[in-house]
Short mmCIF file of C-alpha atoms in Angstrom, two decimals:
data_model
loop_
_atom_site.label_atom_id
_atom_site.label_comp_id
_atom_site.label_asym_id
_atom_site.label_seq_id
_atom_site.Cartn_x
_atom_site.Cartn_y
_atom_site.Cartn_z
CA MET A 1 17.76 -2.74 -11.04
CA HIS A 2 14.44 -3.85 -9.58
CA VAL A 3 13.09 -1.57 -6.86
CA PRO A 4 9.81 -2.77 -5.33
CA ALA A 5 7.10 -0.56 -3.86
CA ALA A 6 7.83 -1.79 -0.33
CA ARG A 7 10.21 -4.13 1.45
CA VAL A 8 9.66 -5.55 4.93
CA VAL A 9 12.97 -5.61 6.83
CA PHE A 10 13.88 -8.10 9.56
CA SER A 11 17.56 -8.84 10.17
CA ASP A 12 18.88 -12.31 10.99
CA ASP A 13 19.31 -11.27 14.63
CA ASP A 14 15.79 -9.87 14.79
CA ARG A 15 14.26 -13.01 13.33
CA ALA A 16 16.16 -15.14 15.83
CA ARG A 17 14.99 -12.97 18.73
CA ILE A 18 11.38 -13.08 17.52
CA LEU A 19 11.54 -16.88 17.35
CA GLU A 20 12.84 -16.97 20.93
CA LEU A 21 9.94 -14.84 22.14
CA VAL A 22 7.39 -16.87 20.19
CA ASP A 23 8.85 -20.07 21.64
CA GLU A 24 8.46 -18.61 25.14
CA SER A 25 4.78 -18.00 24.39
CA LEU A 26 4.28 -21.49 23.03
CA ARG A 27 5.99 -23.12 25.99
CA SER A 28 4.09 -21.03 28.54
CA GLY A 29 0.74 -21.18 26.75
CA SER A 30 0.39 -17.41 27.09
CA LEU A 31 -0.77 -16.51 23.59
CA THR A 32 -2.73 -13.29 24.12
CA LEU A 33 -2.70 -10.39 26.58
CA GLY A 34 0.53 -11.65 28.09
CA PRO A 35 4.03 -10.41 28.94
CA HIS A 36 5.14 -9.69 25.36
CA GLY A 37 2.14 -7.44 24.79
CA GLU A 38 2.81 -5.65 28.08
CA ALA A 39 6.47 -5.17 27.15
CA PHE A 40 5.50 -3.83 23.73
CA GLU A 41 3.04 -1.38 25.29
CA SER A 42 5.62 -0.14 27.80
CA ALA A 43 8.37 0.27 25.21
CA PHE A 44 6.07 2.03 22.75
CA ALA A 45 4.73 4.42 25.40
CA GLU A 46 8.26 5.29 26.52
CA ARG A 47 9.49 5.83 22.94
CA HIS A 48 6.56 8.15 22.19
CA GLN A 49 6.63 9.98 25.53
CA VAL A 50 3.13 9.07 26.73
CA PRO A 51 2.07 7.42 30.00
CA TYR A 52 -0.35 4.87 28.56
CA ALA A 53 -0.39 2.52 25.57
CA VAL A 54 -2.85 -0.24 24.67
CA ALA A 55 -1.92 -2.87 22.08
CA VAL A 56 -4.80 -3.95 19.82
CA SER A 57 -5.44 -6.00 16.70
CA SER A 58 -5.02 -3.22 14.09
CA GLY A 59 -4.75 0.50 13.54
CA THR A 60 -8.39 0.42 12.46
CA SER A 61 -9.51 -1.14 15.72
CA ALA A 62 -7.41 1.41 17.60
CA LEU A 63 -9.39 4.19 15.94
CA GLU A 64 -12.76 2.59 16.60
CA ILE A 65 -11.94 1.87 20.25
CA MET A 66 -10.92 5.49 20.82
CA PHE A 67 -14.13 6.78 19.27
CA ARG A 68 -16.24 4.29 21.23
CA ALA A 69 -14.56 5.47 24.41
CA LEU A 70 -15.59 9.04 23.52
CA ASN A 71 -19.29 8.03 23.41
CA LEU A 72 -19.96 9.91 20.18
CA GLY A 73 -23.71 9.20 20.26
CA GLY A 74 -24.38 10.43 16.72
CA ARG A 75 -22.18 13.52 16.99
CA GLU A 76 -19.75 14.54 14.26
CA VAL A 77 -16.03 14.00 13.84
CA ILE A 78 -14.11 16.17 11.38
CA VAL A 79 -12.10 13.88 9.09
CA PRO A 80 -9.79 14.98 6.26
CA ALA A 81 -11.03 14.17 2.77
CA ASN A 82 -7.53 12.89 1.99
CA THR A 83 -7.17 9.84 4.24
CA PHE A 84 -7.63 6.09 4.35
CA PHE A 85 -11.07 4.44 4.44
CA ALA A 86 -10.64 3.38 8.09
CA SER A 87 -10.40 6.95 9.38
CA ALA A 88 -14.02 7.64 8.48
CA ALA A 89 -15.31 4.07 8.82
CA ALA A 90 -14.17 3.89 12.44
CA VAL A 91 -16.24 6.97 13.26
CA ILE A 92 -19.35 5.39 11.73
CA HIS A 93 -18.81 2.02 13.45
CA ALA A 94 -18.44 3.87 16.76
CA GLY A 95 -21.79 5.62 16.33
CA GLY A 96 -20.59 8.96 15.02
CA ARG A 97 -20.87 10.89 11.76
CA PRO A 98 -17.80 11.89 9.75
CA ARG A 99 -17.74 15.43 8.38
CA LEU A 100 -15.16 15.80 5.64
CA ALA A 101 -12.88 18.82 5.54
CA ASP A 102 -10.36 19.95 2.93
CA VAL A 103 -6.60 19.67 3.38
CA SER A 104 -3.47 21.71 2.85
CA ALA A 105 -1.50 21.14 -0.36
CA ALA A 106 1.70 21.67 1.66
CA THR A 107 1.14 18.77 4.08
CA LEU A 108 -1.79 16.75 2.61
CA ALA A 109 -3.34 17.10 6.10
CA LEU A 110 -5.99 19.24 7.75
CA SER A 111 -5.18 22.91 8.26
CA ALA A 112 -6.46 25.21 10.99
CA GLU A 113 -8.46 27.05 8.34
CA SER A 114 -10.13 23.91 7.02
CA VAL A 115 -10.92 22.69 10.55
CA GLU A 116 -12.48 26.03 11.48
CA ALA A 117 -14.61 25.96 8.33
CA ALA A 118 -15.88 22.49 9.27
CA LEU A 119 -16.72 23.12 12.91
CA THR A 120 -20.39 22.91 13.86
CA PRO A 121 -22.12 22.65 17.26
CA GLN A 122 -22.45 18.91 16.58
CA VAL A 123 -18.70 18.29 16.32
CA ALA A 124 -17.26 16.20 19.16
CA ALA A 125 -13.75 15.63 17.83
CA VAL A 126 -11.25 16.40 15.08
CA LEU A 127 -9.21 13.56 13.58
CA LEU A 128 -5.81 14.83 12.46
CA VAL A 129 -4.06 12.34 10.15
CA HIS A 130 -0.27 12.52 9.91
CA ILE A 131 0.00 11.72 6.21
CA GLY A 132 3.11 9.82 5.17
CA GLY A 133 4.68 10.34 8.59
CA LEU A 134 4.64 14.14 8.47
CA VAL A 135 3.17 16.01 11.46
CA THR A 136 1.74 19.28 10.15
CA PRO A 137 3.29 22.40 11.71
CA GLU A 138 -0.28 23.66 12.10
CA VAL A 139 -0.91 21.04 14.78
CA ASP A 140 -0.64 23.53 17.66
CA ALA A 141 -3.02 25.96 15.98
CA ILE A 142 -5.46 23.11 15.38
CA ARG A 143 -5.17 22.03 19.02
CA ARG A 144 -5.82 25.61 20.25
CA LEU A 145 -8.87 25.83 18.00
CA CYS A 146 -10.18 22.53 19.37
CA ASP A 147 -9.64 23.66 22.95
CA GLU A 148 -11.44 26.95 22.31
CA ARG A 149 -14.44 25.14 20.81
CA GLY A 150 -14.56 22.39 23.42
CA VAL A 151 -13.83 19.51 21.02
CA LEU A 152 -11.19 16.81 21.32
CA LEU A 153 -8.20 16.45 19.01
CA ILE A 154 -7.52 12.82 18.08
CA GLU A 155 -4.47 11.76 16.07
CA ASP A 156 -4.48 9.12 13.36
CA ALA A 157 -0.76 8.40 13.60
CA ALA A 158 -0.89 5.15 11.62
CA HIS A 159 1.98 6.43 9.44
CA ALA A 160 3.92 8.37 12.04
CA HIS A 161 5.97 6.09 14.34
CA GLY A 162 8.78 8.24 15.72
CA ALA A 163 7.88 11.34 13.69
CA THR A 164 8.12 14.67 15.50
CA PHE A 165 7.26 18.34 15.28
CA ASP A 166 9.25 20.83 17.35
CA GLY A 167 10.84 17.88 19.14
CA ARG A 168 7.50 16.42 20.25
CA PRO A 169 6.49 12.97 19.04
CA ALA A 170 3.38 12.13 17.05
CA GLY A 171 0.81 10.85 19.51
CA THR A 172 1.37 13.61 22.08
CA PHE A 173 -0.56 16.48 20.48
CA GLY A 174 -4.11 15.32 21.06
CA HIS A 175 -6.30 13.53 23.57
CA ALA A 176 -5.32 10.13 22.16
CA ALA A 177 -3.70 8.64 19.07
CA ALA A 178 -3.82 5.45 17.00
CA PHE A 179 -0.83 3.74 15.39
CA SER A 180 -0.76 0.85 12.91
CA PHE A 181 1.73 -2.02 12.59
CA TYR A 182 0.60 -3.27 9.18
CA PRO A 183 3.47 -4.99 7.31
CA THR A 184 4.43 -1.93 5.25
CA LYS A 185 4.65 0.41 8.26
CA VAL A 186 7.99 1.62 9.64
CA VAL A 187 7.33 -0.59 12.68
CA ALA A 188 5.47 -3.79 11.77
CA SER A 189 3.94 -6.62 13.77
CA ALA A 190 2.30 -8.36 10.76
CA GLU A 191 -1.06 -7.08 12.01
CA GLY A 192 -1.66 -4.84 14.98
CA GLY A 193 -2.20 -1.36 16.33
CA MET A 194 -1.58 0.78 19.40
CA ILE A 195 -3.59 3.41 21.26
CA VAL A 196 -1.58 6.00 23.19
CA THR A 197 -3.01 8.58 25.57
CA SER A 198 -2.43 10.58 28.73
CA ASP A 199 -6.04 10.02 29.83
CA GLN A 200 -6.26 7.15 32.31
CA ALA A 201 -10.04 6.85 31.87
CA LEU A 202 -9.66 6.35 28.10
CA TYR A 203 -6.82 3.91 28.75
CA ASP A 204 -8.99 1.87 31.11
CA ASP A 205 -11.90 1.89 28.65
CA ALA A 206 -9.65 0.85 25.75
CA ARG A 207 -8.43 -2.20 27.68
CA ILE A 208 -12.06 -3.19 28.26
CA TYR A 209 -13.20 -2.61 24.68
CA ARG A 210 -10.37 -4.68 23.16
CA ASP A 211 -11.37 -7.80 25.12
CA GLN A 212 -15.08 -8.24 24.31
CA GLY A 213 -16.06 -5.42 26.66
CA LYS A 214 -15.06 -7.34 29.80
CA ASP A 215 -13.85 -5.60 32.92
CA GLY A 216 -11.34 -8.39 33.57
CA PHE A 217 -9.29 -10.72 31.36
CA LEU A 218 -9.86 -13.85 33.49
CA GLY A 219 -13.61 -13.65 33.93
CA GLY A 220 -15.29 -10.34 34.62
CA SER A 221 -18.55 -8.82 33.51
CA HIS A 222 -19.28 -7.46 30.03
CA VAL A 223 -19.69 -3.74 30.64
CA ARG A 224 -19.00 -2.30 27.16
CA LEU A 225 -19.99 -3.29 23.63
CA GLY A 226 -16.49 -4.48 22.84
CA TYR A 227 -15.09 -6.89 20.30
CA ALA A 228 -12.18 -9.32 19.75
CA TRP A 229 -9.64 -6.54 19.32
CA ARG A 230 -6.76 -8.14 21.25
CA MET A 231 -3.18 -8.28 19.98
CA SER A 232 -1.75 -11.81 20.15
CA GLU A 233 1.53 -12.49 21.90
CA VAL A 234 3.03 -13.61 18.58
CA HIS A 235 2.24 -10.25 16.97
CA ALA A 236 3.47 -8.41 20.05
CA ALA A 237 6.80 -10.25 19.87
CA VAL A 238 7.28 -9.18 16.25
CA GLY A 239 6.36 -5.58 17.02
CA LEU A 240 8.51 -5.38 20.14
CA VAL A 241 11.63 -6.48 18.27
CA HIS A 242 10.90 -4.24 15.27
CA LEU A 243 10.37 -1.24 17.55
CA GLY A 244 13.97 -1.60 18.66
CA ARG A 245 15.03 -0.72 15.11
CA LEU A 246 12.87 2.39 14.78
CA ASP A 247 15.61 5.02 15.03
CA GLU A 248 17.83 3.06 12.63
CA PHE A 249 14.97 2.71 10.14
CA ILE A 250 14.10 6.41 10.30
CA ALA A 251 17.73 7.39 9.75
CA THR A 252 17.90 5.22 6.62
CA ARG A 253 14.63 6.57 5.26
CA ARG A 254 15.68 10.16 5.90
CA ARG A 255 18.98 9.56 4.10
CA VAL A 256 17.04 8.27 1.09
CA ALA A 257 14.65 11.23 1.22
CA ALA A 258 17.57 13.67 1.28
CA ARG A 259 19.00 12.08 -1.88
CA TYR A 260 15.60 12.29 -3.56
CA ARG A 261 15.17 15.95 -2.65
CA GLU A 262 18.63 16.87 -3.90
CA ALA A 263 18.19 15.02 -7.18
CA LEU A 264 14.67 16.29 -7.86
CA ALA A 265 15.21 19.93 -6.87
CA GLY A 266 13.83 22.01 -9.74
CA ALA A 267 12.92 18.93 -11.77
CA ALA A 268 10.47 19.23 -14.62
CA GLY A 269 7.12 17.61 -14.10
CA ILE A 270 7.37 16.59 -10.44
CA THR A 271 7.74 18.38 -7.09
CA PRO A 272 8.49 16.53 -3.85
CA LEU A 273 6.35 17.44 -0.86
CA PRO A 274 8.57 19.69 1.29
CA GLU A 275 9.36 18.99 4.92
CA PRO A 276 8.37 22.16 6.84
CA PRO A 277 10.70 23.72 9.43
CA GLY A 278 10.51 21.98 12.79
CA VAL A 279 9.11 18.78 11.27
CA VAL A 280 11.12 15.55 11.34
CA SER A 281 9.19 12.99 9.32
CA ASN A 282 9.85 9.27 9.62
CA ILE A 283 9.51 9.15 5.79
CA TYR A 284 6.95 6.36 5.86
CA LYS A 285 6.10 7.72 2.42
CA PHE A 286 7.86 10.09 0.04
CA PRO A 287 4.99 11.93 -1.71
CA ALA A 288 5.53 14.16 -4.73
CA LEU A 289 3.07 16.07 -6.91
CA LEU A 290 3.09 15.69 -10.66
CA ASP A 291 2.58 18.83 -12.70
CA PRO A 292 -0.98 19.42 -13.93
CA GLY A 293 -1.50 17.56 -17.17
CA VAL A 294 1.02 14.79 -16.45
CA ASP A 295 -0.71 11.42 -16.73
CA ARG A 296 -0.10 9.54 -13.49
CA THR A 297 -1.02 6.13 -14.84
CA GLY A 298 1.35 6.54 -17.77
CA PHE A 299 4.09 7.93 -15.52
CA LYS A 300 3.96 4.92 -13.19
CA SER A 301 3.65 2.47 -16.05
CA ARG A 302 6.79 3.83 -17.72
CA LEU A 303 8.74 3.63 -14.46
CA ARG A 304 7.75 -0.02 -14.15
CA ALA A 305 8.25 -1.03 -17.77
CA GLU A 306 11.41 0.93 -18.56
CA HIS A 307 13.18 1.05 -15.19
CA ASP A 308 11.78 -1.90 -13.17
CA LEU A 309 10.67 0.54 -10.50
CA VAL A 310 7.35 0.24 -8.67
CA CYS A 311 5.91 3.31 -6.95
CA SER A 312 4.48 2.99 -3.49
CA GLY A 313 0.75 3.42 -3.03
CA GLU A 314 -0.55 6.99 -3.03
CA VAL A 315 -1.73 8.71 0.15
CA TYR A 316 -4.27 8.75 -1.33
CA ALA A 317 -5.29 8.04 -4.93
CA ARG A 318 -8.80 9.40 -4.41
CA PRO A 319 -10.50 11.48 -1.70
CA LEU A 320 -12.97 9.77 0.60
CA HIS A 321 -16.05 11.29 -1.01
CA HIS A 322 -15.07 9.55 -4.27
CA GLU A 323 -15.30 6.16 -2.56
CA PRO A 324 -18.73 4.65 -3.36
CA ILE A 325 -19.45 3.80 0.27
CA PHE A 326 -18.92 7.43 1.29
CA SER A 327 -20.63 9.16 -1.64
CA GLN A 328 -23.25 10.68 0.66
CA ILE A 329 -20.89 11.64 3.49
CA ASP A 330 -21.24 15.12 5.03
CA THR A 331 -18.77 17.79 4.02
CA ALA A 332 -17.81 21.04 5.67
CA PRO A 333 -20.17 23.95 4.98
CA GLY A 334 -18.95 25.76 1.90
CA ALA A 335 -16.37 23.08 1.15
CA GLY A 336 -17.93 22.47 -2.23
CA ALA A 337 -15.93 19.87 -4.10
CA LEU A 338 -13.12 19.74 -1.50
CA ARG A 339 -10.92 21.14 -4.22
CA VAL A 340 -7.46 20.82 -2.64
CA ALA A 341 -8.02 17.20 -1.65
CA GLU A 342 -9.29 16.37 -5.11
CA ASP A 343 -6.29 18.06 -6.72
CA VAL A 344 -3.57 16.47 -4.59
CA CYS A 345 -5.19 13.04 -4.75
CA ALA A 346 -5.24 13.23 -8.54
CA ARG A 347 -1.60 14.34 -8.91
CA GLN A 348 0.41 12.65 -6.18
CA VAL A 349 2.79 9.73 -6.46
CA CYS A 350 4.93 8.15 -3.74
CA LEU A 351 8.47 7.10 -4.55
CA PRO A 352 9.58 3.80 -2.98
CA VAL A 353 11.36 4.05 0.38
CA HIS A 354 12.61 1.02 2.33
CA SER A 355 14.14 0.78 5.79
CA ASP A 356 17.26 -0.86 4.30
CA MET A 357 17.39 1.03 1.01
CA THR A 358 20.84 1.51 -0.48
CA ASP A 359 22.21 4.70 -2.00
CA GLU A 360 22.48 2.85 -5.30
CA GLU A 361 18.77 2.00 -5.23
CA ALA A 362 17.84 5.57 -4.25
CA ASP A 363 19.92 7.03 -7.07
CA HIS A 364 18.34 4.61 -9.55
CA VAL A 365 14.89 5.76 -8.44
CA ALA A 366 15.79 9.45 -8.65
CA GLY A 367 17.39 9.14 -12.07
CA SER A 368 14.50 7.12 -13.45
CA VAL A 369 11.94 9.60 -12.13
CA LEU A 370 13.83 12.53 -13.64
CA GLU A 371 13.91 10.85 -17.03
CA VAL A 372 10.26 9.79 -17.07
CA ALA A 373 8.97 13.10 -15.65
CA ALA A 374 10.88 15.08 -18.28
CA GLY A 375 9.40 12.88 -21.00
CA ALA A 376 5.92 13.30 -19.56
CA VAL A 377 6.28 17.10 -19.60
CA ALA A 378 7.51 17.04 -23.18
CA ALA A 379 4.43 15.01 -24.15
CA THR A 380 1.94 17.48 -22.64
#
């Protein structure tokens, strides 16, 4: 049975509805910053319990717009060492300086302890990344720490559509948050992103930044150093329809995750990342840690060759300070080699999870992983 790393899911009904919306755009000539984008913003804000949402061209642009709106002016932003390139790159493009901090092995995200160790008088914000769709239960402690030190908490929620902690959705814990609609995400728009916030001033600035820094769509003066960060009406139509399936997709992914956890409980060679109490992940990813000494490349190669199973991409395969472009990036005082991030990046794998995955596929994955992991342990 072939199980791919990812599968983009659009039903026949959804495709038909998307084509209707696209046809409306083509007939009206409204191809950007139009009614579909406004509807997507409204629906996304309501689903994530925030007053404001701004649709943009990507999750990366969402991050950069937020940081530009904060006027970093060379100040620092604490960024986890275990995150995607864009988390740190957006800080630099917006005129700030990333300061890397270590992460928790339990959540792959920042902890209150690692944030406190990284805080300096130059820090303007902390970027909390919800890895794999899991909101760390330390989020409230991190927010309190930020409030005490007078810095802003920003969420990189690119993975976390519909994820919650203590009943509160990702995107509501900080000053603002960025989501991504890249094709592999739980909600996809082909390309696109969303900024959510309760701050009207940031909302107003984000709308200006996304449209070349103009203070009005039809004309207007250029008052910010913006860019072409608009979301097209075609992308908004795709995202709007896909958003309507979010709860269904999460339910399917959580059913798959439950089968994985049951099958892999106590398994040799591999340990799934636990879901802490109070956390309801959207299971964008299903990370697991291989035992020390298990060769990840060989493990994945055997799954592919012997079981026709392709693992999803790691989150992440290497920490940011191992990326050549970030080799000289600042780290938290005393962080040394960012040991936890280096360890989890070296040992993690992500089992495939799809929004329409069948029980048969999930059981094939679990059984294959058990077999290959046991063989890998025996070989060490």
